[in-house]
mmCIF file with all atom_site columns, C-alpha atoms in Angstrom:
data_model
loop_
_atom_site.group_PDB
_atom_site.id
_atom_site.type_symbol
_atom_site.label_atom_id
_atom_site.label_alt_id
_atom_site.label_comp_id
_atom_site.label_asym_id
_atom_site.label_entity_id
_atom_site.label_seq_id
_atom_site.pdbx_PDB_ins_code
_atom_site.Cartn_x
_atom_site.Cartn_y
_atom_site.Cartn_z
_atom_site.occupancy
_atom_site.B_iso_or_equiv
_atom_site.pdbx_formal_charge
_atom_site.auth_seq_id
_atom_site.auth_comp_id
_atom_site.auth_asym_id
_atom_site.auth_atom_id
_atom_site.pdbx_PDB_model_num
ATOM 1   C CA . UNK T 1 1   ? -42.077 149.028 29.757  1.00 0.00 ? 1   UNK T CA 1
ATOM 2   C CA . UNK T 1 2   ? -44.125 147.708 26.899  1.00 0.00 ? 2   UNK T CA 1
ATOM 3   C CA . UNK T 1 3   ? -41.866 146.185 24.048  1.00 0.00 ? 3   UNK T CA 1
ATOM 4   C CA . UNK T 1 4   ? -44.780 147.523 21.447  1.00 0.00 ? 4   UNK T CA 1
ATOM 5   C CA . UNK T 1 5   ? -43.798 150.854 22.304  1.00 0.00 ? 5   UNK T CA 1
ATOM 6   C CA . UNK T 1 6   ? -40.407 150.401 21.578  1.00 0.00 ? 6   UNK T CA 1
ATOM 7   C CA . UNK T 1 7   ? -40.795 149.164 18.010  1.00 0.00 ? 7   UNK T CA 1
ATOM 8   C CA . UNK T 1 8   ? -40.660 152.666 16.207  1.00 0.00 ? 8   UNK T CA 1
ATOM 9   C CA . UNK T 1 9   ? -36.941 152.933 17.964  1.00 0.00 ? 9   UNK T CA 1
ATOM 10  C CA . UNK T 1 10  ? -35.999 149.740 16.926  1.00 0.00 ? 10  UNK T CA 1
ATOM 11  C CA . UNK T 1 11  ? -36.721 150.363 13.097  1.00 0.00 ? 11  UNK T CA 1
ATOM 12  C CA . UNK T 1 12  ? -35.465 153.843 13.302  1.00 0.00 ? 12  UNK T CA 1
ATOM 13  C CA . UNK T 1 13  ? -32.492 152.106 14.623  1.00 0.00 ? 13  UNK T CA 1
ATOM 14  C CA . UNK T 1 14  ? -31.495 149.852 11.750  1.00 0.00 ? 14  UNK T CA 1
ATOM 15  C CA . UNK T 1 15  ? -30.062 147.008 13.997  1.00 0.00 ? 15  UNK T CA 1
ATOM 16  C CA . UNK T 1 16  ? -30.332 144.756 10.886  1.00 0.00 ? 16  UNK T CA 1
ATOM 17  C CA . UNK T 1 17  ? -27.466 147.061 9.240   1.00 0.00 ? 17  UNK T CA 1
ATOM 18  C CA . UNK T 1 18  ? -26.076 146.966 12.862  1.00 0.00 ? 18  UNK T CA 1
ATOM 19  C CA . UNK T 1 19  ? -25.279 151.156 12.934  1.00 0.00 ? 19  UNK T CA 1
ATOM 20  C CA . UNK T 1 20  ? -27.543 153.056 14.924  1.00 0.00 ? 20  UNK T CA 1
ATOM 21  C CA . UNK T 1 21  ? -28.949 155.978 13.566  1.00 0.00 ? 21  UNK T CA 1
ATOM 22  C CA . UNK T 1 22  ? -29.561 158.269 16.789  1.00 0.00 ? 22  UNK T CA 1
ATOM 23  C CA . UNK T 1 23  ? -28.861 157.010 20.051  1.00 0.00 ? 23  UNK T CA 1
ATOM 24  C CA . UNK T 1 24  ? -32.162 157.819 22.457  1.00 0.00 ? 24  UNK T CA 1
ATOM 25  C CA . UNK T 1 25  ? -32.134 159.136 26.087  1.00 0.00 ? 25  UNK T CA 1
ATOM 26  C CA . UNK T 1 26  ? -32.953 157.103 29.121  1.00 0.00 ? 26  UNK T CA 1
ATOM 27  C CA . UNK T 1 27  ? -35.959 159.160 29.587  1.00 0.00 ? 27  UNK T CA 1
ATOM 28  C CA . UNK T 1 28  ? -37.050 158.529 25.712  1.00 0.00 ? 28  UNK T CA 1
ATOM 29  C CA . UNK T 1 29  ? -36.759 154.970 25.855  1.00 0.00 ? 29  UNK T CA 1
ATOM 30  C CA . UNK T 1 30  ? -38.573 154.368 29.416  1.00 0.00 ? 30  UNK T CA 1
ATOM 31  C CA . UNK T 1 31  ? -41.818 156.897 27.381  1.00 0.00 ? 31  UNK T CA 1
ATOM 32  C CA . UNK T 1 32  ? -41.519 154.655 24.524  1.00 0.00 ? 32  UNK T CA 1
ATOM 33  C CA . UNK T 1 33  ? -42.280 157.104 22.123  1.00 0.00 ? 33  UNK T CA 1
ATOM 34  C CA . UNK T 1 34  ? -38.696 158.588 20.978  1.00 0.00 ? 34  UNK T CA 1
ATOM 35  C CA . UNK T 1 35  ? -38.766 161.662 19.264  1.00 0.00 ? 35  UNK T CA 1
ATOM 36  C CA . UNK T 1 36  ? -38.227 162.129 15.677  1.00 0.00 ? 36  UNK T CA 1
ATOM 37  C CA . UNK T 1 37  ? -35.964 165.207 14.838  1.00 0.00 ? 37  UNK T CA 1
ATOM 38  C CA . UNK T 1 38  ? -38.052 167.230 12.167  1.00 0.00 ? 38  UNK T CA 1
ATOM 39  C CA . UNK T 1 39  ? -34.170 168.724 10.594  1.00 0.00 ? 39  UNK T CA 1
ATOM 40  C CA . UNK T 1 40  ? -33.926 167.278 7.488   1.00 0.00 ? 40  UNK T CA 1
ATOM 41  C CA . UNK T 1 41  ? -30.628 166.048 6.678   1.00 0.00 ? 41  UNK T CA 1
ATOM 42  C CA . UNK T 1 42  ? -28.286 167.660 4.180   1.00 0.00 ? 42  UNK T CA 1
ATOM 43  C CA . UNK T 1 43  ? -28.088 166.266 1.185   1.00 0.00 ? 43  UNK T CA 1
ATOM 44  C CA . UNK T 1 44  ? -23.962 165.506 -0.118  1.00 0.00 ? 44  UNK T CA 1
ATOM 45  C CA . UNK T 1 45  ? -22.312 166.911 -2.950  1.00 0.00 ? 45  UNK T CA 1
ATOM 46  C CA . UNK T 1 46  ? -21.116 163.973 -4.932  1.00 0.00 ? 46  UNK T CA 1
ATOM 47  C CA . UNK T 1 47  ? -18.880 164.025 -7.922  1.00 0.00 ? 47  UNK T CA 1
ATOM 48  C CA . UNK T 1 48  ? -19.786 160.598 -9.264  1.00 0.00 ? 48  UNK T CA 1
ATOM 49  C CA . UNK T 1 49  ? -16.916 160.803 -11.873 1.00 0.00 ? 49  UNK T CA 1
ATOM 50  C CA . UNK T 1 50  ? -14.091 161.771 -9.555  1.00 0.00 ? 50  UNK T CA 1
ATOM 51  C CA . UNK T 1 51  ? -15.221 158.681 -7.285  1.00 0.00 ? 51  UNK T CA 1
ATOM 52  C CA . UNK T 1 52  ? -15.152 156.206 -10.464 1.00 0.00 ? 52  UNK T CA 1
ATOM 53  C CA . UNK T 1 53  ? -11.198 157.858 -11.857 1.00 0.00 ? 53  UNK T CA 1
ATOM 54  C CA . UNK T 1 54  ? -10.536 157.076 -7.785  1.00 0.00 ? 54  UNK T CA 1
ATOM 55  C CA . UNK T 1 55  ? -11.369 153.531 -7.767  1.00 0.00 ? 55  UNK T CA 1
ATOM 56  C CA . UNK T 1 56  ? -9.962  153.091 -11.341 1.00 0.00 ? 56  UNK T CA 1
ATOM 57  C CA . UNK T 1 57  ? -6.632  154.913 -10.177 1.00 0.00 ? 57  UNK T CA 1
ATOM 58  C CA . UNK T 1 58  ? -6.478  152.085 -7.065  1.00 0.00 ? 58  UNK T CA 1
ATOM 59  C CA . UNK T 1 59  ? -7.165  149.285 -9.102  1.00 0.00 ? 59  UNK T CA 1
ATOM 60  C CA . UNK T 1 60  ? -6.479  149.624 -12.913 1.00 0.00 ? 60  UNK T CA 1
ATOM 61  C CA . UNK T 1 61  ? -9.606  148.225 -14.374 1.00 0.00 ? 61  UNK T CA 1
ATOM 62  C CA . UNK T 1 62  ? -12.294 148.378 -11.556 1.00 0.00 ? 62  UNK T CA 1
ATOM 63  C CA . UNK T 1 63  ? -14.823 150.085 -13.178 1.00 0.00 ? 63  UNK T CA 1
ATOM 64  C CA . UNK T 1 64  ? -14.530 147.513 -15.587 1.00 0.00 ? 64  UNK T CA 1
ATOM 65  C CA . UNK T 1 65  ? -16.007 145.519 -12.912 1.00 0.00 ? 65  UNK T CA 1
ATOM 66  C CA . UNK T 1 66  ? -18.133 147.756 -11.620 1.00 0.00 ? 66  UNK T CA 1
ATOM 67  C CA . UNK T 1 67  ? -16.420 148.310 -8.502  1.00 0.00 ? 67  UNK T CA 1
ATOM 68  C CA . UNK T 1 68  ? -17.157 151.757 -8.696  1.00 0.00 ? 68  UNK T CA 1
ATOM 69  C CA . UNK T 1 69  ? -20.910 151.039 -9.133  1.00 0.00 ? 69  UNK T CA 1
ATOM 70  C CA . UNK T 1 70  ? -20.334 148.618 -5.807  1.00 0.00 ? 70  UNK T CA 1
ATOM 71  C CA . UNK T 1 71  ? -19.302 151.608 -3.661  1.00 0.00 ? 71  UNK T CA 1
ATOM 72  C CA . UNK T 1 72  ? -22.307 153.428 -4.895  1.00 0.00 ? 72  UNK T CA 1
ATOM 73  C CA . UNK T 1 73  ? -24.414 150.946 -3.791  1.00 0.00 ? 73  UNK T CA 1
ATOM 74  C CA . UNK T 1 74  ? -22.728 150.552 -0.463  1.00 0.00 ? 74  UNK T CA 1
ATOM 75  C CA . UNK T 1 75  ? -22.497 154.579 0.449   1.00 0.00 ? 75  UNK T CA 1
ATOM 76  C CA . UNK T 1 76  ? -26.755 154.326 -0.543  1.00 0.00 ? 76  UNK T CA 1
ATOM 77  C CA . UNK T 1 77  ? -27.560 151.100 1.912   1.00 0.00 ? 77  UNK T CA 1
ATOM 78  C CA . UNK T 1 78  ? -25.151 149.651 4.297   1.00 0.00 ? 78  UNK T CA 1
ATOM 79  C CA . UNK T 1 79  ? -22.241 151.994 4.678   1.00 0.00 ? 79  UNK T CA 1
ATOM 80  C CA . UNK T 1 80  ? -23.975 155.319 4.743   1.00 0.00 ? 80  UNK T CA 1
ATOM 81  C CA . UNK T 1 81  ? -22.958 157.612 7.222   1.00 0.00 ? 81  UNK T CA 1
ATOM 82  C CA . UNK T 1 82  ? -19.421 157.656 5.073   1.00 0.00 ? 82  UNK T CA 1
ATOM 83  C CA . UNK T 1 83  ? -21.250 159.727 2.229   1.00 0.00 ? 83  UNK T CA 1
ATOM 84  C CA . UNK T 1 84  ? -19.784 162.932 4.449   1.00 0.00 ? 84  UNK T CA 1
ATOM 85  C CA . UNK T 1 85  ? -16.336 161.017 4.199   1.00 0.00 ? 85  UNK T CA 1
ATOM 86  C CA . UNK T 1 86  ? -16.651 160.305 0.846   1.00 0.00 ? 86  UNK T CA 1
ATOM 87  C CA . UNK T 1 87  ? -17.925 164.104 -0.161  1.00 0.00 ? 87  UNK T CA 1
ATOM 88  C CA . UNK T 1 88  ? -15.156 165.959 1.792   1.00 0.00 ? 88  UNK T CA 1
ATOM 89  C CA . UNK T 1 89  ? -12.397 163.153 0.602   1.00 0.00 ? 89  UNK T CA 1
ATOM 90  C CA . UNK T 1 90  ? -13.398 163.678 -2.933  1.00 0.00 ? 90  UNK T CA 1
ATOM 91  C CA . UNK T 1 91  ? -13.752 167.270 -2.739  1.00 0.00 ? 91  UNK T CA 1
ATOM 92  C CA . UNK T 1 92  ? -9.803  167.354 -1.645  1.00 0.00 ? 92  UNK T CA 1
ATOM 93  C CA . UNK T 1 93  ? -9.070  164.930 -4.321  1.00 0.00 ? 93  UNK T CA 1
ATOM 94  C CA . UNK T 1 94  ? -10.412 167.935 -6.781  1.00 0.00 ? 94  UNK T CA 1
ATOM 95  C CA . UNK T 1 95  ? -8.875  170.484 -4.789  1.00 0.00 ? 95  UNK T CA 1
ATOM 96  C CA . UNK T 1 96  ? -5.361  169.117 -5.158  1.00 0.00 ? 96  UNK T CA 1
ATOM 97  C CA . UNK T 1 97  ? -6.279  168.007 -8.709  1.00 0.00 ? 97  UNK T CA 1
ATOM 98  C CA . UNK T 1 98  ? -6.285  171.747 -9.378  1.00 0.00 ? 98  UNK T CA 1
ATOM 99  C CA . UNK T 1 99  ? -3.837  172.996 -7.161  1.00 0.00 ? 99  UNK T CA 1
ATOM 100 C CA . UNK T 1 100 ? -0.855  170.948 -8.963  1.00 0.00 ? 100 UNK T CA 1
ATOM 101 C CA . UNK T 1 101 ? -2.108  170.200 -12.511 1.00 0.00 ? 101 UNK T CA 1
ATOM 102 C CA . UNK T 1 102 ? -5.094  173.269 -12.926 1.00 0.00 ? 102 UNK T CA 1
ATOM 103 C CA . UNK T 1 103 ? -8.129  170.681 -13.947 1.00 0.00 ? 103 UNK T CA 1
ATOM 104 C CA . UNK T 1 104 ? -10.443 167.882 -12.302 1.00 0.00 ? 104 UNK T CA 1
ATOM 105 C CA . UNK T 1 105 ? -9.119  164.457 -11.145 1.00 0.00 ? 105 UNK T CA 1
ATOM 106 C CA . UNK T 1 106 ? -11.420 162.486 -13.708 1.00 0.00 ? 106 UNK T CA 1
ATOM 107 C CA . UNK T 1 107 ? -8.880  164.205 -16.329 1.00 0.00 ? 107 UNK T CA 1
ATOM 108 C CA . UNK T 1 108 ? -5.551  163.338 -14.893 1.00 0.00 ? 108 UNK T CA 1
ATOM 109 C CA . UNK T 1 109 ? -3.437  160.917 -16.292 1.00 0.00 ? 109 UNK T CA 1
ATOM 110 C CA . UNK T 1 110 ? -2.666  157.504 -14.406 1.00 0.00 ? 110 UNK T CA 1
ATOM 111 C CA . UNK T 1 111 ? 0.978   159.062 -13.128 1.00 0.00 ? 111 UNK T CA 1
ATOM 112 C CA . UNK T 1 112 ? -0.847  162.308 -11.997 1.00 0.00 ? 112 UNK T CA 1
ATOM 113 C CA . UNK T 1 113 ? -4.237  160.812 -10.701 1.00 0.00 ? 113 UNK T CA 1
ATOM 114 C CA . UNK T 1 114 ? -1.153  158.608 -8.345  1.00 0.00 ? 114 UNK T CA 1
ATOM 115 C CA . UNK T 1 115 ? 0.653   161.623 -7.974  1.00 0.00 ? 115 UNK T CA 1
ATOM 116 C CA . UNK T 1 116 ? -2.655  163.408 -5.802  1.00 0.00 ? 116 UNK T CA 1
ATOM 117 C CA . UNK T 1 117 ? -3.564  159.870 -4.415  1.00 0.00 ? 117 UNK T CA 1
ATOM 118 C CA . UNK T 1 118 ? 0.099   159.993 -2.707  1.00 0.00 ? 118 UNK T CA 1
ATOM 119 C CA . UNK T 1 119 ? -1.140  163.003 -0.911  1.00 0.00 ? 119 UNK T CA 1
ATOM 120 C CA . UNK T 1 120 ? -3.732  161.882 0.776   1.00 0.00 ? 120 UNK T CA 1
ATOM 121 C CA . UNK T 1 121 ? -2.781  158.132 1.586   1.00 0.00 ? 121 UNK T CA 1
ATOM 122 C CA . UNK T 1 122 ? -3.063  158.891 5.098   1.00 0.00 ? 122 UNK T CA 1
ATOM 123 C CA . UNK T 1 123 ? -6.169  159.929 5.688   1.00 0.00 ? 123 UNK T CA 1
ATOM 124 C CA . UNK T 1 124 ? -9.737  158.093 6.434   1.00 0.00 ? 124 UNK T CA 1
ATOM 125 C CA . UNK T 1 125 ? -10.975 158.580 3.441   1.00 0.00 ? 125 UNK T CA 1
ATOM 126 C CA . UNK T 1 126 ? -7.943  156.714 1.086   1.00 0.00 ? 126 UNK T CA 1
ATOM 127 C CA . UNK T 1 127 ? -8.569  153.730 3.814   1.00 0.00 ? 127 UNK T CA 1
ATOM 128 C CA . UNK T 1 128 ? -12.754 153.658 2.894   1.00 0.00 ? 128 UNK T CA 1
ATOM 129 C CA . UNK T 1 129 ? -11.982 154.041 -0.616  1.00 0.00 ? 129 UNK T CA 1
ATOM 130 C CA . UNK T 1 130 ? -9.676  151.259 -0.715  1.00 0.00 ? 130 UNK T CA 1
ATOM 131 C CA . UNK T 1 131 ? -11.510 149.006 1.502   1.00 0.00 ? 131 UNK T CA 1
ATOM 132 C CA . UNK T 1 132 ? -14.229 149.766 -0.643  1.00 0.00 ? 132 UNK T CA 1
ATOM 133 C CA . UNK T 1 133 ? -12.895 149.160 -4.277  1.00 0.00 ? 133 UNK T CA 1
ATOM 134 C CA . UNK T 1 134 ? -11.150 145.917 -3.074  1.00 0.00 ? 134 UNK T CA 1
ATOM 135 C CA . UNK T 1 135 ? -14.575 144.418 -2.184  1.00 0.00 ? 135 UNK T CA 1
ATOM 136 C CA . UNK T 1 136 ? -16.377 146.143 -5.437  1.00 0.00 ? 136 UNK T CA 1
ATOM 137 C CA . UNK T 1 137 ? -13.740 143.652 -7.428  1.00 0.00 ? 137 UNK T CA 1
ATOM 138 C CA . UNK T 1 138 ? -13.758 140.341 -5.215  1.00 0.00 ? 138 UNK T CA 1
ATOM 139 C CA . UNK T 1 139 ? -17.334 140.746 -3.148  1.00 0.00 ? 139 UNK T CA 1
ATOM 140 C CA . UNK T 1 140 ? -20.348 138.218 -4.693  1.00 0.00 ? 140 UNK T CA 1
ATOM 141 C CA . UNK T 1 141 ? -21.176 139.852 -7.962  1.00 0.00 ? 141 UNK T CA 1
ATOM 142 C CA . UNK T 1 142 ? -24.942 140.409 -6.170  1.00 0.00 ? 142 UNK T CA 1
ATOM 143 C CA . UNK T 1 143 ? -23.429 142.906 -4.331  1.00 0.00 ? 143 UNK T CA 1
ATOM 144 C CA . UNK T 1 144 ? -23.375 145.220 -7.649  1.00 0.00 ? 144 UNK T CA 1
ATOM 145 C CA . UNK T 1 145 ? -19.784 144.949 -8.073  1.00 0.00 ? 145 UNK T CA 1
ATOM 146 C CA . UNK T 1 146 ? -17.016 142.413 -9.615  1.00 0.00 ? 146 UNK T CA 1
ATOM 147 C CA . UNK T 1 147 ? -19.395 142.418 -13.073 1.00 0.00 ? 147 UNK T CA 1
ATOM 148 C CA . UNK T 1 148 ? -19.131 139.146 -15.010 1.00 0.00 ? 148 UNK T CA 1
ATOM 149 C CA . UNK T 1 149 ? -17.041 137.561 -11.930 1.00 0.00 ? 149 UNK T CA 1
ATOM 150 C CA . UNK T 1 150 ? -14.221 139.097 -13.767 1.00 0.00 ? 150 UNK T CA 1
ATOM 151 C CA . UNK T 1 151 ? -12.474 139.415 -10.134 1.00 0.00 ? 151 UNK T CA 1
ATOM 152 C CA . UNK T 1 152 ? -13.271 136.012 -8.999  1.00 0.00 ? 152 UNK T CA 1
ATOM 153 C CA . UNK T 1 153 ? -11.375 135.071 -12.399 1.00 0.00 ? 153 UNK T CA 1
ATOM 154 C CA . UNK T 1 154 ? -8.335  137.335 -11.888 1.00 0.00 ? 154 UNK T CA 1
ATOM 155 C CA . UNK T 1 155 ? -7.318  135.035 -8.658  1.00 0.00 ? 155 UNK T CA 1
ATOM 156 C CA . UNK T 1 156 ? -8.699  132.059 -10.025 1.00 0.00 ? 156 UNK T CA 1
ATOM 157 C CA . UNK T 1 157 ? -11.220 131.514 -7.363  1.00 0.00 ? 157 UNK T CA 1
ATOM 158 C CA . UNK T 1 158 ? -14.272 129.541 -9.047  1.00 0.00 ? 158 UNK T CA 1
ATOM 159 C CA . UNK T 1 159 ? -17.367 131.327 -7.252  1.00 0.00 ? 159 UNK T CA 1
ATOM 160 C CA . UNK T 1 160 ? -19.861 130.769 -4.834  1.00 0.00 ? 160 UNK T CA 1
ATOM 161 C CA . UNK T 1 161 ? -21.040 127.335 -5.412  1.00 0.00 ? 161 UNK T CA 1
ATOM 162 C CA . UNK T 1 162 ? -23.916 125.305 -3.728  1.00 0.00 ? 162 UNK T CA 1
ATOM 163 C CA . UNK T 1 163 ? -22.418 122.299 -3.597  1.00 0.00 ? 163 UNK T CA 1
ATOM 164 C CA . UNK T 1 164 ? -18.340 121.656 -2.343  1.00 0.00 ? 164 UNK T CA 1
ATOM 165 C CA . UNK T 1 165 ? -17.643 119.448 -4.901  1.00 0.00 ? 165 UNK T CA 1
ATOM 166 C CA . UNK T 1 166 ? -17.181 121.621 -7.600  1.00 0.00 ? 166 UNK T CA 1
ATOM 167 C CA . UNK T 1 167 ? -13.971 123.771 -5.393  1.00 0.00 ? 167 UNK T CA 1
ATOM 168 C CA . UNK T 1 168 ? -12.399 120.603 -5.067  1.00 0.00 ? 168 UNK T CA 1
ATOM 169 C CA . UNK T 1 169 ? -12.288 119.581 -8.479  1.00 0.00 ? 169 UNK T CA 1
ATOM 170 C CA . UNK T 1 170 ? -10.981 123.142 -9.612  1.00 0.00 ? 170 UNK T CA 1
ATOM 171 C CA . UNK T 1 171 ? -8.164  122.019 -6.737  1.00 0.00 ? 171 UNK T CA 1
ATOM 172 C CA . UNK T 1 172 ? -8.870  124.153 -3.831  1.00 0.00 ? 172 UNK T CA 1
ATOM 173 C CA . UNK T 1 173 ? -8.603  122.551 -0.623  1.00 0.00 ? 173 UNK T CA 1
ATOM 174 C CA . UNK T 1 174 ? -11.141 122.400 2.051   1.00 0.00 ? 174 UNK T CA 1
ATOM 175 C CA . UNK T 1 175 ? -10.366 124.125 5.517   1.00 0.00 ? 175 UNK T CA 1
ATOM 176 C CA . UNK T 1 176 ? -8.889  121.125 8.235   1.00 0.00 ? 176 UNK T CA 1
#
């Protein structure tokens, strides 16, 4: 099998991300020419301000910090095949929103925004969103969240630094 062949698969594969697109037959791989599905895929409804009261109602003060501009960022590039998650999660959010109070999560109050957020603590979606707002306030600030290294400075950890010196003079000890 010639490896030049194989290069479309391998892009098309995103093994930098590490998550496989599509996963390729036997018979595909040994013609080295994989076919490329012509179905466009659907595009997600996303209601950007329901995600940002989310991450806010998690962690009072995260989209001070970006955070939810950090999850963004991450459903666009390295985590996207949880848009779907994030759409049908979100979408609940709303539909319990109006079930028990008659309006949109964005416009809930902190003790009713926790109230709907009790519901659905459970599911996949609360565990992505959480995972995700957590590292929108303490990831590396390139990341496009934790703005300012305002999270970095909640838990009094210094920053990345080039150059282990400067952790140990802020007193944090080095791993033994």
């Amino acid at each position: 099998m010639n490896i030049i062949h194989l290069r479309p698969a391998y892009q098309r594969a995103s093994p930098i991300e590490g998550k496989p697109f599509k996963c390729f037959s036997l018979a595909e791989w040994e013609q080295g020419a994989p076919k490329v599905s012509s179905v466009a895929p659907r595009r997600p409804y996303f209601p950007v301000p329901t995600l940002r009261a989310a991450v806010e109602t998690i962690f009072p003060g995260a989209t001070e910090v970006k955070a939810d501009r950090y999850v963004l960022h991450a459903l666009r590039t390295f985590d996207h095949e949880d848009v779907f998650v994030y759409e049908e999660g979100l979408a609940e959010m709303n539909r319990l929103s109006h079930k028990y109070f008659r309006t949109f999560f964005e416009h809930l109050g902190q003790q009713q925004r926790n109230t709907i957020v009790k519901q659905i603590e459970e599911t996949e979606f609360f565990a992505i969103l959480r995972q995700h707002t957590m590292e929108g306030m303490f990831a590396d600030p390139i990341y496009g969240g934790n703005d300012g290294q305002k999270g970095w400075k909640l838990i009094g950890f210094p920053g990345a630094r080039l150059h282990p010196i400067t952790h140990l003079s802020r007193g944090w000890k080095p791993y033994e």
